[in-house]
Amino acid sequence: MRTPVRPALVVIAHGSRDPRHAATVHALVRRVRSLRPGLRVATGFLDFDVPSVRGVLESLAAEGVRDVVALPLLLTRAFHAKADVPAVLRDAPPQLRIRQAEVLGPSPLLLAALERRLRAAGVARADRPSTGVVLASAGSTDPEAIAVIADIARKWRQTGWLAVRPAFASAGSPAGFPRTEEAVRELRSLGCDRVAVAPYVLAPGLLPDRIARGARDADVLADVLGAAPEVARVVLERYDGVSDVVSDEVSDGGIGACRRSAAGALWLGAQFPAPLRGADPARLASQTPLR
């Protein structure tokens, strides 16, 4: 029996013209490395920043790496996860065996990271019964991603907040989600003594700045999720969920990989089943915000 080899982890970030984006991604990757010493972790960007995903994969192949887990640093399974990432992985060097991990969200750990950011901004647990929260995400027209955001808001409100309202930074939500500033005004009109805006985004950039501008009339604006410890733990959870497949394949000649693939392991651009596929975003988004 051959010793199982843990694959390299390639974190695939969106990229931005804003240098804060790459700095935040690199800080998160450093935290991931600190939690898993010895794991080979590389970072590639889909656009704007370097190194590119293709460049990282070519470098790994040239070094003799054969097994790679590609992890999209994304919070929802929308266009980038379904189209851009699989497309760039299909152009990878042929000697690489690549599996695409799930996106980061949804995860209870990400809710914990949101809580951490709100606490750091001055929102205490005792403030929950009188506080309305705007869950401000970048936005998407993808029904699956919209349903996920709506479900996160619904579940988060059940932890004691007076109200949680999803909002999008980008225009045009098919589910009717408001922009951040509209959600702030709505929570005020519903009687929330305090309104906090929690950006459900990973790194600074154009849309997070739009969220910040929309939060000008809120009482609290939390920071982006960034390199929060909980985010790093989600990265490793997603990696472990796929890297076990590679280890099984090496140790049992492929039988383990076939068994695990039936449970959701991916080659390249295949898609994970969505936990909320088929859910009605409008139904999930509709909630009576005040108890």
Short mmCIF file of C-alpha atoms in Angstrom, two decimals:
data_model
loop_
_atom_site.label_atom_id
_atom_site.label_comp_id
_atom_site.label_asym_id
_atom_site.label_seq_id
_atom_site.Cartn_x
_atom_site.Cartn_y
_atom_site.Cartn_z
CA MET A 1 0.00 0.00 0.00
CA ARG A 2 1.34 3.39 -0.95
CA THR A 3 1.35 6.21 1.58
CA PRO A 4 -1.55 8.58 0.89
CA VAL A 5 -0.41 11.91 -0.53
CA ARG A 6 -2.32 15.02 0.47
CA PRO A 7 -3.00 17.15 -2.57
CA ALA A 8 -1.95 20.76 -2.87
CA LEU A 9 -4.62 23.36 -2.16
CA VAL A 10 -5.10 26.09 -4.75
CA VAL A 11 -7.28 28.91 -3.43
CA ILE A 12 -9.02 30.64 -6.34
CA ALA A 13 -9.93 34.25 -5.59
CA HIS A 14 -11.92 36.61 -7.77
CA GLY A 15 -9.38 39.42 -7.95
CA SER A 16 -9.91 43.18 -7.96
CA ARG A 17 -8.31 46.42 -9.06
CA ASP A 18 -8.47 47.38 -5.39
CA PRO A 19 -5.17 46.33 -3.74
CA ARG A 20 -6.98 45.71 -0.45
CA HIS A 21 -8.66 42.70 -2.03
CA ALA A 22 -5.45 40.79 -2.73
CA ALA A 23 -3.97 41.82 0.62
CA THR A 24 -7.00 40.38 2.42
CA VAL A 25 -6.91 37.15 0.41
CA HIS A 26 -3.22 36.68 1.20
CA ALA A 27 -3.88 37.32 4.90
CA LEU A 28 -6.58 34.64 4.86
CA VAL A 29 -4.27 32.17 3.13
CA ARG A 30 -1.56 32.84 5.72
CA ARG A 31 -4.07 31.97 8.43
CA VAL A 32 -5.00 28.76 6.59
CA ARG A 33 -1.32 27.80 6.46
CA SER A 34 -0.93 28.50 10.16
CA LEU A 35 -3.81 26.13 10.92
CA ARG A 36 -2.42 23.36 8.73
CA PRO A 37 1.40 23.38 8.79
CA GLY A 38 2.87 21.32 6.01
CA LEU A 39 -0.05 21.76 3.62
CA ARG A 40 0.96 23.20 0.29
CA VAL A 41 -1.30 26.20 -0.29
CA ALA A 42 -1.13 28.44 -3.36
CA THR A 43 -3.30 31.37 -4.40
CA GLY A 44 -4.47 32.24 -7.90
CA PHE A 45 -6.77 34.98 -9.15
CA LEU A 46 -9.41 34.84 -11.86
CA ASP A 47 -8.87 38.45 -12.90
CA PHE A 48 -6.99 41.69 -12.20
CA ASP A 49 -4.40 40.28 -9.77
CA VAL A 50 -1.41 37.98 -10.17
CA PRO A 51 -0.59 35.18 -10.12
CA SER A 52 -3.35 33.90 -12.36
CA VAL A 53 -4.95 30.54 -11.64
CA ARG A 54 -3.46 29.15 -14.83
CA GLY A 55 0.01 30.39 -13.87
CA VAL A 56 -0.22 28.77 -10.43
CA LEU A 57 -1.34 25.45 -11.90
CA GLU A 58 1.44 25.49 -14.48
CA SER A 59 4.02 26.18 -11.75
CA LEU A 60 2.72 23.30 -9.63
CA ALA A 61 2.81 20.95 -12.59
CA ALA A 62 6.39 22.00 -13.39
CA GLU A 63 7.38 21.18 -9.80
CA GLY A 64 6.00 17.68 -10.12
CA VAL A 65 2.78 18.15 -8.18
CA ARG A 66 0.08 15.82 -9.46
CA ASP A 67 -2.94 16.13 -7.16
CA VAL A 68 -4.66 19.46 -6.57
CA VAL A 69 -7.80 20.59 -4.78
CA ALA A 70 -9.06 23.82 -6.34
CA LEU A 71 -11.13 25.81 -3.88
CA PRO A 72 -13.21 28.76 -5.10
CA LEU A 73 -12.94 31.55 -2.53
CA LEU A 74 -16.60 32.40 -3.02
CA LEU A 75 -19.56 32.53 -0.66
CA THR A 76 -22.25 31.27 -3.03
CA ARG A 77 -22.47 28.98 -6.04
CA ALA A 78 -23.24 31.56 -8.66
CA PHE A 79 -21.73 32.36 -12.07
CA HIS A 80 -18.08 32.41 -11.04
CA ALA A 81 -18.31 29.03 -9.31
CA LYS A 82 -20.41 27.44 -12.03
CA ALA A 83 -18.72 28.86 -15.12
CA ASP A 84 -15.48 30.80 -14.60
CA VAL A 85 -13.74 28.40 -12.23
CA PRO A 86 -14.54 25.20 -14.16
CA ALA A 87 -13.45 26.91 -17.38
CA VAL A 88 -10.03 27.85 -16.06
CA LEU A 89 -9.54 24.40 -14.55
CA ARG A 90 -10.32 22.72 -17.86
CA ASP A 91 -7.29 24.54 -19.31
CA ALA A 92 -4.95 23.24 -16.60
CA PRO A 93 -1.87 21.18 -17.49
CA PRO A 94 -3.05 17.65 -18.36
CA GLN A 95 -0.73 15.95 -15.87
CA LEU A 96 -2.61 17.51 -12.94
CA ARG A 97 -5.46 15.62 -11.28
CA ILE A 98 -7.73 18.42 -10.11
CA ARG A 99 -10.86 18.31 -8.02
CA GLN A 100 -12.98 21.38 -7.42
CA ALA A 101 -14.12 21.88 -3.85
CA GLU A 102 -17.38 23.44 -2.78
CA VAL A 103 -17.68 27.17 -2.30
CA LEU A 104 -17.42 28.39 1.27
CA GLY A 105 -21.07 29.06 1.97
CA PRO A 106 -23.38 28.38 3.48
CA SER A 107 -21.72 27.33 6.74
CA PRO A 108 -22.41 27.89 10.44
CA LEU A 109 -18.80 29.02 10.69
CA LEU A 110 -19.52 31.93 8.37
CA LEU A 111 -22.39 32.99 10.60
CA ALA A 112 -19.92 32.85 13.48
CA ALA A 113 -17.57 35.08 11.48
CA LEU A 114 -20.39 37.58 10.90
CA GLU A 115 -21.02 37.58 14.65
CA ARG A 116 -17.33 38.17 15.31
CA ARG A 117 -17.30 41.19 13.00
CA LEU A 118 -20.40 42.66 14.64
CA ARG A 119 -18.93 42.20 18.12
CA ALA A 120 -15.75 43.93 16.99
CA ALA A 121 -17.90 46.82 15.72
CA GLY A 122 -19.52 47.20 19.14
CA VAL A 123 -22.68 45.08 18.95
CA ALA A 124 -23.12 43.03 22.12
CA ARG A 125 -25.25 39.94 22.59
CA ALA A 126 -27.56 41.96 24.81
CA ASP A 127 -28.28 44.27 21.86
CA ARG A 128 -29.91 41.56 19.76
CA PRO A 129 -33.55 42.01 20.85
CA SER A 130 -33.51 45.67 19.78
CA THR A 131 -31.21 45.46 16.76
CA GLY A 132 -32.05 44.95 13.11
CA VAL A 133 -29.27 43.59 10.91
CA VAL A 134 -28.78 44.10 7.20
CA LEU A 135 -27.10 41.04 5.72
CA ALA A 136 -25.41 42.84 2.84
CA SER A 137 -23.98 40.63 0.11
CA ALA A 138 -22.50 41.48 -3.25
CA GLY A 139 -25.58 40.24 -5.07
CA SER A 140 -26.42 37.76 -7.79
CA THR A 141 -29.11 36.93 -10.33
CA ASP A 142 -28.55 33.21 -9.78
CA PRO A 143 -31.65 31.66 -8.14
CA GLU A 144 -29.59 29.21 -6.12
CA ALA A 145 -27.35 31.94 -4.69
CA ILE A 146 -30.36 34.14 -3.93
CA ALA A 147 -32.07 31.28 -2.09
CA VAL A 148 -28.95 30.67 -0.01
CA ILE A 149 -28.70 34.32 1.06
CA ALA A 150 -32.40 34.39 1.96
CA ASP A 151 -32.04 31.22 4.01
CA ILE A 152 -29.00 32.56 5.86
CA ALA A 153 -30.94 35.69 6.82
CA ARG A 154 -33.89 33.62 8.00
CA LYS A 155 -31.76 31.31 10.13
CA TRP A 156 -29.70 34.17 11.54
CA ARG A 157 -32.79 36.02 12.70
CA GLN A 158 -33.78 32.92 14.68
CA THR A 159 -30.71 33.44 16.91
CA GLY A 160 -32.33 36.42 18.64
CA TRP A 161 -31.99 39.46 16.38
CA LEU A 162 -35.05 41.69 16.16
CA ALA A 163 -34.84 41.47 12.37
CA VAL A 164 -32.43 40.37 9.66
CA ARG A 165 -32.96 41.74 6.17
CA PRO A 166 -30.93 40.50 3.16
CA ALA A 167 -29.67 43.19 0.81
CA PHE A 168 -27.61 43.28 -2.37
CA ALA A 169 -24.93 45.76 -3.34
CA SER A 170 -25.49 45.14 -7.03
CA ALA A 171 -28.64 46.35 -8.72
CA GLY A 172 -31.54 44.24 -9.86
CA SER A 173 -32.41 41.38 -7.52
CA PRO A 174 -34.93 38.91 -9.00
CA ALA A 175 -36.01 38.12 -5.43
CA GLY A 176 -36.71 41.76 -4.72
CA PHE A 177 -33.87 42.22 -2.26
CA PRO A 178 -33.28 45.92 -1.55
CA ARG A 179 -30.00 47.77 -1.75
CA THR A 180 -28.21 48.30 1.56
CA GLU A 181 -29.49 51.83 2.12
CA GLU A 182 -33.06 50.73 1.39
CA ALA A 183 -32.79 47.88 3.88
CA VAL A 184 -31.48 50.29 6.54
CA ARG A 185 -34.46 52.59 6.01
CA GLU A 186 -36.86 49.64 6.10
CA LEU A 187 -35.52 48.44 9.45
CA ARG A 188 -35.81 51.98 10.86
CA SER A 189 -39.42 52.19 9.73
CA LEU A 190 -40.16 48.86 11.41
CA GLY A 191 -39.07 50.23 14.77
CA CYS A 192 -35.58 48.84 15.22
CA ASP A 193 -33.79 50.90 17.87
CA ARG A 194 -30.45 50.04 16.33
CA VAL A 195 -29.48 49.04 12.79
CA ALA A 196 -26.26 47.21 11.99
CA VAL A 197 -24.92 46.36 8.56
CA ALA A 198 -23.01 43.08 8.29
CA PRO A 199 -21.20 42.70 4.95
CA TYR A 200 -21.39 39.11 3.77
CA VAL A 201 -18.35 39.55 1.56
CA LEU A 202 -14.83 38.22 1.86
CA ALA A 203 -12.62 41.15 0.92
CA PRO A 204 -12.72 44.89 0.22
CA GLY A 205 -13.43 46.15 -3.27
CA LEU A 206 -15.99 47.95 -5.42
CA LEU A 207 -19.15 46.27 -4.10
CA PRO A 208 -18.09 46.25 -0.44
CA ASP A 209 -17.43 49.99 -0.77
CA ARG A 210 -20.97 50.34 -2.15
CA ILE A 211 -22.25 48.48 0.91
CA ALA A 212 -20.33 50.89 3.15
CA ARG A 213 -21.86 53.91 1.41
CA GLY A 214 -25.29 52.36 1.80
CA ALA A 215 -24.66 51.94 5.53
CA ARG A 216 -24.12 55.65 6.21
CA ASP A 217 -27.43 55.94 8.05
CA ALA A 218 -26.93 52.74 10.04
CA ASP A 219 -25.63 52.77 13.60
CA VAL A 220 -23.00 50.12 12.98
CA LEU A 221 -21.03 48.94 9.98
CA ALA A 222 -19.08 45.72 10.53
CA ASP A 223 -15.93 44.80 8.63
CA VAL A 224 -15.79 42.29 5.78
CA LEU A 225 -15.26 38.65 6.73
CA GLY A 226 -11.65 38.76 5.58
CA ALA A 227 -9.16 36.58 7.42
CA ALA A 228 -11.47 35.73 10.31
CA PRO A 229 -10.45 32.42 11.93
CA GLU A 230 -13.82 30.92 11.09
CA VAL A 231 -13.33 31.62 7.39
CA ALA A 232 -9.96 29.86 7.45
CA ARG A 233 -11.58 26.87 9.12
CA VAL A 234 -14.24 26.71 6.41
CA VAL A 235 -11.49 26.70 3.77
CA LEU A 236 -9.92 23.67 5.42
CA GLU A 237 -13.27 21.94 5.84
CA ARG A 238 -13.92 22.30 2.12
CA TYR A 239 -10.42 21.08 1.34
CA ASP A 240 -10.74 18.05 3.60
CA GLY A 241 -14.06 17.12 2.04
CA VAL A 242 -12.36 16.65 -1.32
CA SER A 243 -8.76 15.80 -0.44
CA ASP A 244 -9.90 12.58 1.25
CA VAL A 245 -10.97 11.40 -2.20
CA VAL A 246 -7.44 11.77 -3.52
CA SER A 247 -5.99 9.93 -0.53
CA ASP A 248 -8.48 7.08 -0.99
CA GLU A 249 -7.61 6.87 -4.66
CA VAL A 250 -3.89 6.60 -3.98
CA SER A 251 -4.29 4.01 -1.22
CA ASP A 252 -6.88 1.68 -2.79
CA GLY A 253 -6.30 2.08 -6.48
CA GLY A 254 -9.38 4.14 -7.23
CA ILE A 255 -12.13 2.23 -5.43
CA GLY A 256 -12.33 4.82 -2.67
CA ALA A 257 -12.48 7.66 -5.16
CA CYS A 258 -15.43 6.07 -6.94
CA ARG A 259 -17.23 5.54 -3.67
CA ARG A 260 -16.70 9.10 -2.51
CA SER A 261 -17.56 10.61 -5.87
CA ALA A 262 -21.06 9.24 -5.48
CA ALA A 263 -21.29 11.38 -2.34
CA GLY A 264 -20.23 14.54 -4.12
CA ALA A 265 -16.52 14.57 -4.99
CA LEU A 266 -15.72 16.41 -8.21
CA TRP A 267 -13.47 16.11 -11.17
CA LEU A 268 -12.72 19.54 -12.58
CA GLY A 269 -15.89 21.42 -13.46
CA ALA A 270 -18.59 19.03 -12.27
CA GLN A 271 -21.04 20.60 -9.88
CA PHE A 272 -21.96 19.83 -6.30
CA PRO A 273 -25.65 19.33 -5.60
CA ALA A 274 -27.05 22.43 -3.95
CA PRO A 275 -28.75 21.97 -0.60
CA LEU A 276 -31.37 24.53 -1.54
CA ARG A 277 -31.87 23.72 -5.20
CA GLY A 278 -35.50 24.16 -6.11
CA ALA A 279 -36.22 26.43 -3.16
CA ASP A 280 -38.33 29.49 -3.83
CA PRO A 281 -36.14 32.59 -3.14
CA ALA A 282 -39.16 34.85 -2.72
CA ARG A 283 -40.64 32.51 -0.11
CA LEU A 284 -37.34 32.28 1.76
CA ALA A 285 -36.80 36.02 1.62
CA SER A 286 -40.25 36.89 2.87
CA GLN A 287 -40.27 37.13 6.64
CA THR A 288 -42.08 39.19 9.23
CA PRO A 289 -39.05 41.04 10.60
CA LEU A 290 -40.46 41.88 14.00
CA ARG A 291 -41.50 39.31 16.55
#
